[in-house]
Coordinates of C-alpha atoms in Angstrom, one line a residue:
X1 CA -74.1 1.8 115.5
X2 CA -72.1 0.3 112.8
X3 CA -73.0 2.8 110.4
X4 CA -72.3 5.4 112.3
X5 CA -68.7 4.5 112.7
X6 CA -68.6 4.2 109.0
X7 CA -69.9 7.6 108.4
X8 CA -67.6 9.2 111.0
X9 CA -64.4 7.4 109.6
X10 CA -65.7 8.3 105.8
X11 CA -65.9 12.0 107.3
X12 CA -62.1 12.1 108.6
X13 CA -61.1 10.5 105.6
X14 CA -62.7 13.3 103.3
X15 CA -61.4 15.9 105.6
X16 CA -57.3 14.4 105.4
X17 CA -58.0 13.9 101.6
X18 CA -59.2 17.7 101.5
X19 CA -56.3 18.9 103.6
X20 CA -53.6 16.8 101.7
X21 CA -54.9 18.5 98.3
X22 CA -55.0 21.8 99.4
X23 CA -51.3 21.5 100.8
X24 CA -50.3 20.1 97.3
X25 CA -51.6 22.8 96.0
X26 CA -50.4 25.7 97.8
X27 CA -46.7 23.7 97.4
X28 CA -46.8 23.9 93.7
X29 CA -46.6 26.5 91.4
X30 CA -49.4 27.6 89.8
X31 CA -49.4 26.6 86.0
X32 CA -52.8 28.0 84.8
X33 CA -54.0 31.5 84.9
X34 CA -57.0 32.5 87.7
X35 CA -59.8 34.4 87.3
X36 CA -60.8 37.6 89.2
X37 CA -63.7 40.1 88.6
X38 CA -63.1 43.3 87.1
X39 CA -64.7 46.6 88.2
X40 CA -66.9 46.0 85.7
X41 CA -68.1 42.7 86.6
X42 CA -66.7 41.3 84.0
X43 CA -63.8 38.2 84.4
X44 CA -60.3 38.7 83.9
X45 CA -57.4 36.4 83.6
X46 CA -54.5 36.8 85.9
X47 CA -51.0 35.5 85.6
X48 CA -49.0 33.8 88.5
X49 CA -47.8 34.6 91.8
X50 CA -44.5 36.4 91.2
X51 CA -43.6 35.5 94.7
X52 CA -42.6 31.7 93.1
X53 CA -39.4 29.9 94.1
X54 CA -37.4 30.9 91.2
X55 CA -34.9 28.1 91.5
X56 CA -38.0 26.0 91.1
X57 CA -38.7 24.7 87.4
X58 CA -42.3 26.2 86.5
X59 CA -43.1 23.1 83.8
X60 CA -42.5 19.3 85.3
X61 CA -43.2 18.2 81.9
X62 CA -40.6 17.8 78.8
X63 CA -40.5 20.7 76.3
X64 CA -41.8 20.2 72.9
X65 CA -41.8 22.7 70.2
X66 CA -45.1 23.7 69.2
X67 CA -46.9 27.1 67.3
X68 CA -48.5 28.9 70.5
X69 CA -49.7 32.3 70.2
X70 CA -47.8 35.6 69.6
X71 CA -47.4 37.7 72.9
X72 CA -48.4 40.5 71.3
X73 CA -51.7 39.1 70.6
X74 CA -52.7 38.4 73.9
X75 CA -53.5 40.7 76.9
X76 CA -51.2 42.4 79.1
X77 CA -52.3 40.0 82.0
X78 CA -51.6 36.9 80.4
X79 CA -48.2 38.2 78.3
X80 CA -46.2 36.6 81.5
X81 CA -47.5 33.0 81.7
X82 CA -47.3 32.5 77.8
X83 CA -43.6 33.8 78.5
X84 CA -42.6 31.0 80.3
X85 CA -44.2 28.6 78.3
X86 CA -42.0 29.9 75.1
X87 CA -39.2 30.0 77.4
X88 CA -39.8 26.4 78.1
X89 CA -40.8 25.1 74.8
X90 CA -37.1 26.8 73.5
X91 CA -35.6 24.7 76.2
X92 CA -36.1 21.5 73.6
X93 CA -32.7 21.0 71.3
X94 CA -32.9 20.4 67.7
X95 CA -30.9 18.5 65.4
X96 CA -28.4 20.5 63.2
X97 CA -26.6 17.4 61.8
X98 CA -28.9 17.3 58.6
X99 CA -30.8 20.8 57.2
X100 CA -33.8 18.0 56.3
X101 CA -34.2 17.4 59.9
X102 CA -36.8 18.9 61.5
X103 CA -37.0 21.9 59.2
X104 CA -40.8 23.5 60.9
X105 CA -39.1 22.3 64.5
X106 CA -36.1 24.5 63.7
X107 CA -38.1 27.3 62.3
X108 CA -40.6 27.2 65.1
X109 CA -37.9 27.6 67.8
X110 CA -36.2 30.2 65.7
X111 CA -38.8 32.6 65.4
X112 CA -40.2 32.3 69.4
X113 CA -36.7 33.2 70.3
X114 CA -36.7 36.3 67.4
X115 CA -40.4 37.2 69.8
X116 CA -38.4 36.8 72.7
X117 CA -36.0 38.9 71.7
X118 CA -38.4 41.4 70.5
X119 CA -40.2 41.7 74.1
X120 CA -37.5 41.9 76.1
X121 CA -36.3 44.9 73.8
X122 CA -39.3 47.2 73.5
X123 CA -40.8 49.4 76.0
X124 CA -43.7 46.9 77.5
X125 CA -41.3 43.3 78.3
X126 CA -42.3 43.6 81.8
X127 CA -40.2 40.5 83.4
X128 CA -40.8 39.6 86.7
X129 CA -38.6 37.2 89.3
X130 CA -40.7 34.3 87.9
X131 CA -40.3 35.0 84.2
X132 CA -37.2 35.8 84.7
X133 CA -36.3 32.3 86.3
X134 CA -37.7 30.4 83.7
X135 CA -36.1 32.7 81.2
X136 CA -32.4 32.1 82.7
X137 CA -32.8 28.2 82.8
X138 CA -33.9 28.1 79.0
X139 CA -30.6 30.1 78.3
X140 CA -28.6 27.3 80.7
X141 CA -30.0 24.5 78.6
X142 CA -29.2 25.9 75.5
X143 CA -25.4 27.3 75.8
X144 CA -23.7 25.1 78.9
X145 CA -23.1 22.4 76.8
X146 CA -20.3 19.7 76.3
X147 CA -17.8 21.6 73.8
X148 CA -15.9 19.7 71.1
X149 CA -12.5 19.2 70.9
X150 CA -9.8 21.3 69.3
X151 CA -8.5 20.3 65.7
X152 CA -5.6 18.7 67.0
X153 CA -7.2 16.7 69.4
X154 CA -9.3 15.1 66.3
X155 CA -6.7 14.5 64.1
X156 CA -3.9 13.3 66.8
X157 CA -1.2 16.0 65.7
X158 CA 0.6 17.3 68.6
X159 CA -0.5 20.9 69.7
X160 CA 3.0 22.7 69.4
X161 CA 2.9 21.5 65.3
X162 CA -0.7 23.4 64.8
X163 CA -0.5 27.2 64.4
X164 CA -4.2 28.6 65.4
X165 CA -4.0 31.4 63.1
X166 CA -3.4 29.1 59.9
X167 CA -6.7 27.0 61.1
X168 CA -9.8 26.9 59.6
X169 CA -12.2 27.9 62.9
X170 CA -14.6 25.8 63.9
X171 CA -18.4 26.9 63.7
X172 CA -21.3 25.7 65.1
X173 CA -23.7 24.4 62.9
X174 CA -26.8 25.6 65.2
X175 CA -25.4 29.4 65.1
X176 CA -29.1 30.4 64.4
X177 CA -30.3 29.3 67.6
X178 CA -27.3 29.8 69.5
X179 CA -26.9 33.2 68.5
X180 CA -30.7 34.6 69.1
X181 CA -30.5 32.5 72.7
X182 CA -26.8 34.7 73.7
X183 CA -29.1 37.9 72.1
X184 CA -31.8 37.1 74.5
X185 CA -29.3 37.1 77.0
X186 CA -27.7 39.9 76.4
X187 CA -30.9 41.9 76.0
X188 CA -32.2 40.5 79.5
X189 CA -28.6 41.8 81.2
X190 CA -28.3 45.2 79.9
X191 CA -32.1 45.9 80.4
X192 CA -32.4 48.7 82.8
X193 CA -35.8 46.8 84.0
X194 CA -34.1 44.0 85.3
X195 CA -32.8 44.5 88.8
X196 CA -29.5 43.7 90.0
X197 CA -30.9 42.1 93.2
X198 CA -33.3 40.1 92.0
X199 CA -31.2 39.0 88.5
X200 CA -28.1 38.1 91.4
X201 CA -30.2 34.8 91.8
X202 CA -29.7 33.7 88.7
X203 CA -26.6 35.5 87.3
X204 CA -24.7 33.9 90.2
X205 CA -21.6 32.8 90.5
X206 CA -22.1 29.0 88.9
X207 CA -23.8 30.6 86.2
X208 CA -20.8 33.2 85.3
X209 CA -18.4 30.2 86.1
X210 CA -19.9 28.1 83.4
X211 CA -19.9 31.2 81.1
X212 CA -16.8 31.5 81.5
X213 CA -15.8 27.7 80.5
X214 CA -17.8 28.4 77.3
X215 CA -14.4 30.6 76.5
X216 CA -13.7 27.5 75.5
X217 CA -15.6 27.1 72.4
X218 CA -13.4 27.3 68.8
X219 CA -16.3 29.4 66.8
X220 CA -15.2 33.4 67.3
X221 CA -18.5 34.3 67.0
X222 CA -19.6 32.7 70.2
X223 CA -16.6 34.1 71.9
X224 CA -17.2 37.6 70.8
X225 CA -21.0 37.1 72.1
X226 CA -19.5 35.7 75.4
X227 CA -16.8 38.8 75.6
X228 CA -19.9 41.0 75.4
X229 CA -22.0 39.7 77.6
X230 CA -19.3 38.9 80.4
X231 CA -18.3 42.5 79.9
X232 CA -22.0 43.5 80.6
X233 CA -22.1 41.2 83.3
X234 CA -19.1 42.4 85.1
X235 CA -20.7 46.4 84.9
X236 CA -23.7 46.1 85.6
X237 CA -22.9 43.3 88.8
X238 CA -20.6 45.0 91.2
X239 CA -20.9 42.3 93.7
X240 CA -19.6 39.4 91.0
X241 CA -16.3 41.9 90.2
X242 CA -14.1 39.9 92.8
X243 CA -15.0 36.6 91.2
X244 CA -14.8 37.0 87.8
X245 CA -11.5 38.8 88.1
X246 CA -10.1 35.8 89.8
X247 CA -11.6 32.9 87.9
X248 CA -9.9 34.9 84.8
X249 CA -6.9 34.9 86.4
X250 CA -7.3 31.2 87.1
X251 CA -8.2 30.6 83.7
X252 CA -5.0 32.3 82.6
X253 CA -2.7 30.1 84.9
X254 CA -4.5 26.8 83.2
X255 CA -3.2 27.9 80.2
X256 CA 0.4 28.5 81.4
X257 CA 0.6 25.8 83.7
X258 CA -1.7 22.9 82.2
X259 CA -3.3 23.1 78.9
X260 CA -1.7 25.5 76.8
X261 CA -5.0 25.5 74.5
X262 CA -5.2 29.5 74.0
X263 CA -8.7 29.8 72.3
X264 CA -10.2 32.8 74.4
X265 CA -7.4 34.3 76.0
X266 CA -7.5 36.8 73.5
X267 CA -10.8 37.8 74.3
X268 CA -10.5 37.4 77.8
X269 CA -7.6 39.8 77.8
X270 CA -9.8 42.4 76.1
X271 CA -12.6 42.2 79.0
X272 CA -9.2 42.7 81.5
X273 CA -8.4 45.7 79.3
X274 CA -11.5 47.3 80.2
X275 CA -11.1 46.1 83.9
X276 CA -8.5 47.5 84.6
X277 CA -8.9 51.2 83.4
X278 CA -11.4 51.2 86.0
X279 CA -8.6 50.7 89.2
X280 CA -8.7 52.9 91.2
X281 CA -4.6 54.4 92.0
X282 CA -3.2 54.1 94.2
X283 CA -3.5 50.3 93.0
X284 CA -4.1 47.6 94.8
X285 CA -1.7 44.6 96.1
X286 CA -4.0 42.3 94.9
X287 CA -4.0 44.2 91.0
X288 CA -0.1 44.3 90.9
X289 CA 0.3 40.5 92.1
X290 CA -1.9 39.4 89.6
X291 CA 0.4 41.3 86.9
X292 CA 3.3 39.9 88.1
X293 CA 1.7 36.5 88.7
X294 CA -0.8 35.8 85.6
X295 CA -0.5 38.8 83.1
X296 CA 3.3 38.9 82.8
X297 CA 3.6 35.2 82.5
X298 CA 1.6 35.5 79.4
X299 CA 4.3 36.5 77.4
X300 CA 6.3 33.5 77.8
X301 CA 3.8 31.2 75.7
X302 CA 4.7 30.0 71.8
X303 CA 0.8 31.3 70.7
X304 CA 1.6 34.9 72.2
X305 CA 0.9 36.2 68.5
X306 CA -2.3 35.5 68.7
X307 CA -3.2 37.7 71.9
X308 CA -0.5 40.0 71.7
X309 CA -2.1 43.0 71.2
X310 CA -4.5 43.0 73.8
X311 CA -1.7 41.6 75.9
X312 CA 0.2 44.6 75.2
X313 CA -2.7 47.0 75.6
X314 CA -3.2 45.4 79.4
X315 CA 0.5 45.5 80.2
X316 CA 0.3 49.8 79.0
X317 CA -3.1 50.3 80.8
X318 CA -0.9 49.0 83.8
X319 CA 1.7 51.2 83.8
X320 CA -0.5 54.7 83.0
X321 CA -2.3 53.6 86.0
X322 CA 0.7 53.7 88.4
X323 CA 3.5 55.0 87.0
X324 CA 5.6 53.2 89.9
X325 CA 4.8 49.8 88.1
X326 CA 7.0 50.8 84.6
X327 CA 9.7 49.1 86.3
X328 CA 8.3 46.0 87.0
X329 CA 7.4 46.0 83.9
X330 CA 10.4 46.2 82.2
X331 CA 11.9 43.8 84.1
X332 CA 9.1 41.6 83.9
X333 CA 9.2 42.1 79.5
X334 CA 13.3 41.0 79.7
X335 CA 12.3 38.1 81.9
X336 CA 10.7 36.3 79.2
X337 CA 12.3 37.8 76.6
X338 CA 12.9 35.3 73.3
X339 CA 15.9 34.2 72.9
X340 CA 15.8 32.4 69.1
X341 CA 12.1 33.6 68.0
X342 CA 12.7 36.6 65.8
X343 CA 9.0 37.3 64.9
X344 CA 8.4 37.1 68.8
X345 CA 11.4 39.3 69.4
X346 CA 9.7 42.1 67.1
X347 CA 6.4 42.0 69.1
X348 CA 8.3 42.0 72.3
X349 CA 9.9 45.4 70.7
X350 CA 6.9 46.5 69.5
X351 CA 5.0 46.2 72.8
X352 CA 8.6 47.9 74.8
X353 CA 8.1 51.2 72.8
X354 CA 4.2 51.1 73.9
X355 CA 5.4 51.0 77.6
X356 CA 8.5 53.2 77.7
X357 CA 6.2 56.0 75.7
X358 CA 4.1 56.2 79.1
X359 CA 7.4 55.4 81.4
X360 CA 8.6 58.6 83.8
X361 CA 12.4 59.2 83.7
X362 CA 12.2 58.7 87.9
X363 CA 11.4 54.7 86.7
X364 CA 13.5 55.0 83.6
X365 CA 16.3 55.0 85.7
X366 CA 15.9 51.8 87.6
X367 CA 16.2 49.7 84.7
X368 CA 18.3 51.3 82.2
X369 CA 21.6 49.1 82.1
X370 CA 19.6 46.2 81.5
X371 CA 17.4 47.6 79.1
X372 CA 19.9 48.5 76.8
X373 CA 21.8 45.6 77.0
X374 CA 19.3 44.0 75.6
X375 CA 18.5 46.4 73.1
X376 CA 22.4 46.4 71.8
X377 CA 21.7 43.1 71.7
X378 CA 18.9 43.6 69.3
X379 CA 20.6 46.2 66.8
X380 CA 23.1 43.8 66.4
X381 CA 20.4 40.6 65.5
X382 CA 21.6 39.1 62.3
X383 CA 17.6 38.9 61.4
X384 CA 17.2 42.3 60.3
X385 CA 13.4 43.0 61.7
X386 CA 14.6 42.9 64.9
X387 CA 17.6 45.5 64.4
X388 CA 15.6 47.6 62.3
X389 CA 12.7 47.8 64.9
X390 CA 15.1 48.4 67.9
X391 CA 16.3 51.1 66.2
X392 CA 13.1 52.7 65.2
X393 CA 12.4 53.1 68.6
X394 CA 14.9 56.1 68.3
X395 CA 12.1 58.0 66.0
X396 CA 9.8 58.0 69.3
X397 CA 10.1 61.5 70.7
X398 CA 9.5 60.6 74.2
X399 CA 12.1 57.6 74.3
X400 CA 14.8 59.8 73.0
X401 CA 14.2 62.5 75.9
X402 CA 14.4 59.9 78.2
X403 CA 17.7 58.5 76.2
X404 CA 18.9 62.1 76.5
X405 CA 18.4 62.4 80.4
X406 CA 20.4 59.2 80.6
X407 CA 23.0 59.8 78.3
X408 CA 25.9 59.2 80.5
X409 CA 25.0 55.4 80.7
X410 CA 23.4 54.5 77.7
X411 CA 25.7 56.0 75.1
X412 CA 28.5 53.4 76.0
X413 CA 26.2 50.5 75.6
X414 CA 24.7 51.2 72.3
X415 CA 27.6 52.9 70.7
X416 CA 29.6 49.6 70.2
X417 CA 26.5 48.0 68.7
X418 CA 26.3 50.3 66.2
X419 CA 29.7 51.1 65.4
X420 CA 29.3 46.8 64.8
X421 CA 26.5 47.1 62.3
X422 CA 28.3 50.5 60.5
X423 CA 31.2 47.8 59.6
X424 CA 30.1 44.9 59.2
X425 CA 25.6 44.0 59.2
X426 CA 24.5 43.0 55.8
X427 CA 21.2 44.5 55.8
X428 CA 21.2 48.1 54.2
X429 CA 18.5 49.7 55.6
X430 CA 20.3 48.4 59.3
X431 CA 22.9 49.9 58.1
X432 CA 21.7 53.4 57.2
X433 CA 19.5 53.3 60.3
X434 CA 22.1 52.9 62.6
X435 CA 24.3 55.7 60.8
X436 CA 21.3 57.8 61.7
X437 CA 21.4 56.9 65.1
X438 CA 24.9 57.4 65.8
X439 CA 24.7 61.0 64.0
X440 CA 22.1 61.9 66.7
X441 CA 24.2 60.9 69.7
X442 CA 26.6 62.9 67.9
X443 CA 24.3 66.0 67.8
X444 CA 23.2 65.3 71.8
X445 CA 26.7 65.6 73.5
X446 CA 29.5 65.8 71.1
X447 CA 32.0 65.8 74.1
X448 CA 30.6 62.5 75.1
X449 CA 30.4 60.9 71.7
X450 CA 34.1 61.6 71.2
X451 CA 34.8 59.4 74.3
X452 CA 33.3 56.9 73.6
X453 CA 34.7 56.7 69.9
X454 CA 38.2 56.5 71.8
X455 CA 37.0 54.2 74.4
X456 CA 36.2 52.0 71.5
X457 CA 39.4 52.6 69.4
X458 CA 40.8 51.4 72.6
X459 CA 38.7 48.4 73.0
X460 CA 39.2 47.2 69.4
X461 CA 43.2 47.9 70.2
X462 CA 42.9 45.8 73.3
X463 CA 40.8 43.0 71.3
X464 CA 43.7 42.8 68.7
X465 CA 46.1 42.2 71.2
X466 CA 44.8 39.9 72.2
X467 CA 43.7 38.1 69.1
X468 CA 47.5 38.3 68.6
X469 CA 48.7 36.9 71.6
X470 CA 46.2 34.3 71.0
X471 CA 47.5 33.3 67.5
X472 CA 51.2 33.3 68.9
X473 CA 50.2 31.0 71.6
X474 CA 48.3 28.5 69.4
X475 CA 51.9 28.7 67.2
X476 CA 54.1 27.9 69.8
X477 CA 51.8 24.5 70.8
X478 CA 51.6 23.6 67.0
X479 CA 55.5 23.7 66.9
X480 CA 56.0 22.0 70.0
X481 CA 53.5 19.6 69.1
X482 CA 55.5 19.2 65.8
X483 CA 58.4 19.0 67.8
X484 CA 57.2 16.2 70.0
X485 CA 55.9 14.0 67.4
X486 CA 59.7 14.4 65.8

């Protein structure tokens, strides 16, 4: 009787043992290829179940770089499991620190991701949801890394006394991993294989978040490989447009508003650029706020020379969008207008004759009077780069037709500034520009010119009246002063 209890409770026991196994195995992912017969009777290898978690890591056990075969070299069916396993095994970081540290490490890693590279490129990389899983978290180990600081922050100089553009930039000394890992990226987003639906669950919105915080890094390179890929990102994943629009915007207002470290603005600006020749018109609330509220504000930093041009190039693409937004601006441009940086001054010029070449004369008109206030204010600038290049933007053909529809008010504005530098600036090339200048108001409405040459004789008649009575009265408080003291 004994034994039979014994036997009966050995039985269950075998039974739970069998049913725990098989429940352990169904719950984790296959890590070995199966074998099924062929047609032919003979046994074929197959890979694993695509239908995987793919938020699930495929290997539990630490990468190690090791010589495994070339995918090429193996059959079609087995091509996806030894995938993974070089995804995995490029996972593992090497040590860059010293060239005589692990030299066949380095070179083994380097030329699995050169094969990656490779597959994904030609005609037969075949990547499915799992492969693409494992593919995505070897490219999260390798680039979401801590950054290093900036030069200042190393040496203890205050920012404001470092000019980016006279610093050596910073490069990363494992650029020849780095760089075939952001390739392999690249490749796997602008691959007309991959889905959008299925590559969503990876290339979600932590993942462009963190590529985003990579703008970061000092080494150009990496930024330009970023721009790119971002840029790929952003086309080929309509549904991630919304949120990497507004994270850009939110890096922008860091910048303004907190950190003022400007590495990758430049080439975040270019991405924009590209964004926003794609509004649609009429645009948006949301596009012009974020002009007013994060693009315009730009202008106002010390470091604008560095992103200027594609600063300017957004502000344009702006206003040949919607003409109605030339106004704003305009006004936006004399907001944070420099008032003692002359080399500033001169892009701020430059960047004025960019966006009154696509202005209409309906929104001309809005802003005129305090436009060219400004602008006299300009001719007259002691630092003759700024004179000169306000008055070169009398050789654009477009801004003197709109000058010309507008003559009434802008004549009397300008004409005392120039009649100022034809007496008394010190530059000579200011000086023969602005003789040039006057001849053409001269030549637009002769009736008017001659006006406003007496309106100024009278002006100057006035002034030295009053410079006069002035004198007079400082002579009548020095003798009774005299007087007193007598």
């Amino acid at each position: 009787m004994f034994n039979k209890i014994i036997k009966k409770f050995t039985k269950s026991d075998q039974e739970t043992t069998s049913t725990v196994n098989t429940v352990v195995r169904s719950s984790r992912p296959p890590t070995t290829a199966t074998t099924v017969p062929t047609p032919n009777g003979e046994s074929q290898s197959t890979a694993p179940s695509p239908s995987q978690t793919p938020n699930q890591p495929m290997f539990t056990t630490p990468p190690s770089l090791e010589v495994l075969p070339l995918l090429k070299d193996v059959s079609s069916s087995d091509r996806p499991l030894l995938f993974m396993k070089k995804a995995h095994m490029c996972s593992c970081q090497c040590d860059f620190s010293d060239s005589l540290i692990m030299p066949r490490e380095k070179e083994i890693k380097r030329q699995t991701l050169l094969e990656l590279v490779d597959f994904l490129h030609s005609s037969s990389g075949k990547v499915n949801e799992t492969m693409q899983s494992e593919l995505i978290r070897m490219v999260s180990a390798n680039i979401f890394r801590p950054l290093p600081p900036a030069h200042y922050e190393n040496t203890g100089a205050p920012p404001e006394g470092n000019d980016p553009e006279e610093e050596e930039p910073y490069l990363e000394p494992w650029w020849p991993h780095l760089q075939l890992i952001y390739e392999l990226l690249l490749r796997y987003v602008v691959s007309s294989e991959i889905e959008p639906r299925t590559a969503k669950k990876f290339i979600n919105h932590t993942f462009v978040s963190k590529l985003l915080d990579l703008f970061d890094s000092e080494d150009p390179r990496e930024r330009e490989y970023l721009k790119t890929v971002l840029h790929r990102i952003y086309g080929k994943f309509i549904f991630h447009r919304p949120f990497i629009r507004c994270s850009i915007y939110n890096i922008f207002y860091k910048y303004l508003y907190e950190t003022e470290r400007c590495v990758g603005i430049g080439e975040l600006l270019e991405i924009l650029g590209s964004v926003i020749n794609g509004f649609t018109v009429p645009m948006r609330e949301e596009h012009v706020l974020y002009l007013v509220k994060a693009i315009l504000p730009l202008h106002k930093s010390k470091s604008i020379s560095i992103y200027h041009q594609q600063l300017s190039y957004c502000v344009t693409q702006f206003v040949e969008k919607d003409y109605k937004l030339a106004d704003t601006v305009i006004r936006g441009l004399l907001k944070y207008w420099p008032l003692t940086n002359c080399n500033k001054e001169v892009l701020f010029l430059g960047e004025l004759e960019e966006v009154l070449d696509v202005t209409e004369p309906s929104e001309f008109q809005h802003s005129v009077v305090p436009l060219f206030t400004k602008i006299g204010k300009c001719l007259n600038s002691s630092h003759f780069q700024v004179a000169e290049r306000a008055l070169f933007l009398w050789n654009n053909e477009h801004i003197v037709g709109l000058i010309s529809e507008n003559k009434d008010v802008i004549f009397p504005i300008i004409f005392e500034a120039l009649e100022r530098n034809m007496k008394g600036h010190w530059n000579q090339a200011v000086h023969g520009l602005s003789e040039n200048v006057r001849r053409m108001f001269m030549e637009m409405d002769t009736e008017l010119f001659e006006e406003c040459e007496k309106r100024h004789a009278e002006n100057e008649a006035k002034a030295c009246k009053l410079l006069e009575q002035r004198e007079m009265t400082w002579k009548r408080l020095e003798e009774a002063a005299s007087l007193a003291s007598n």
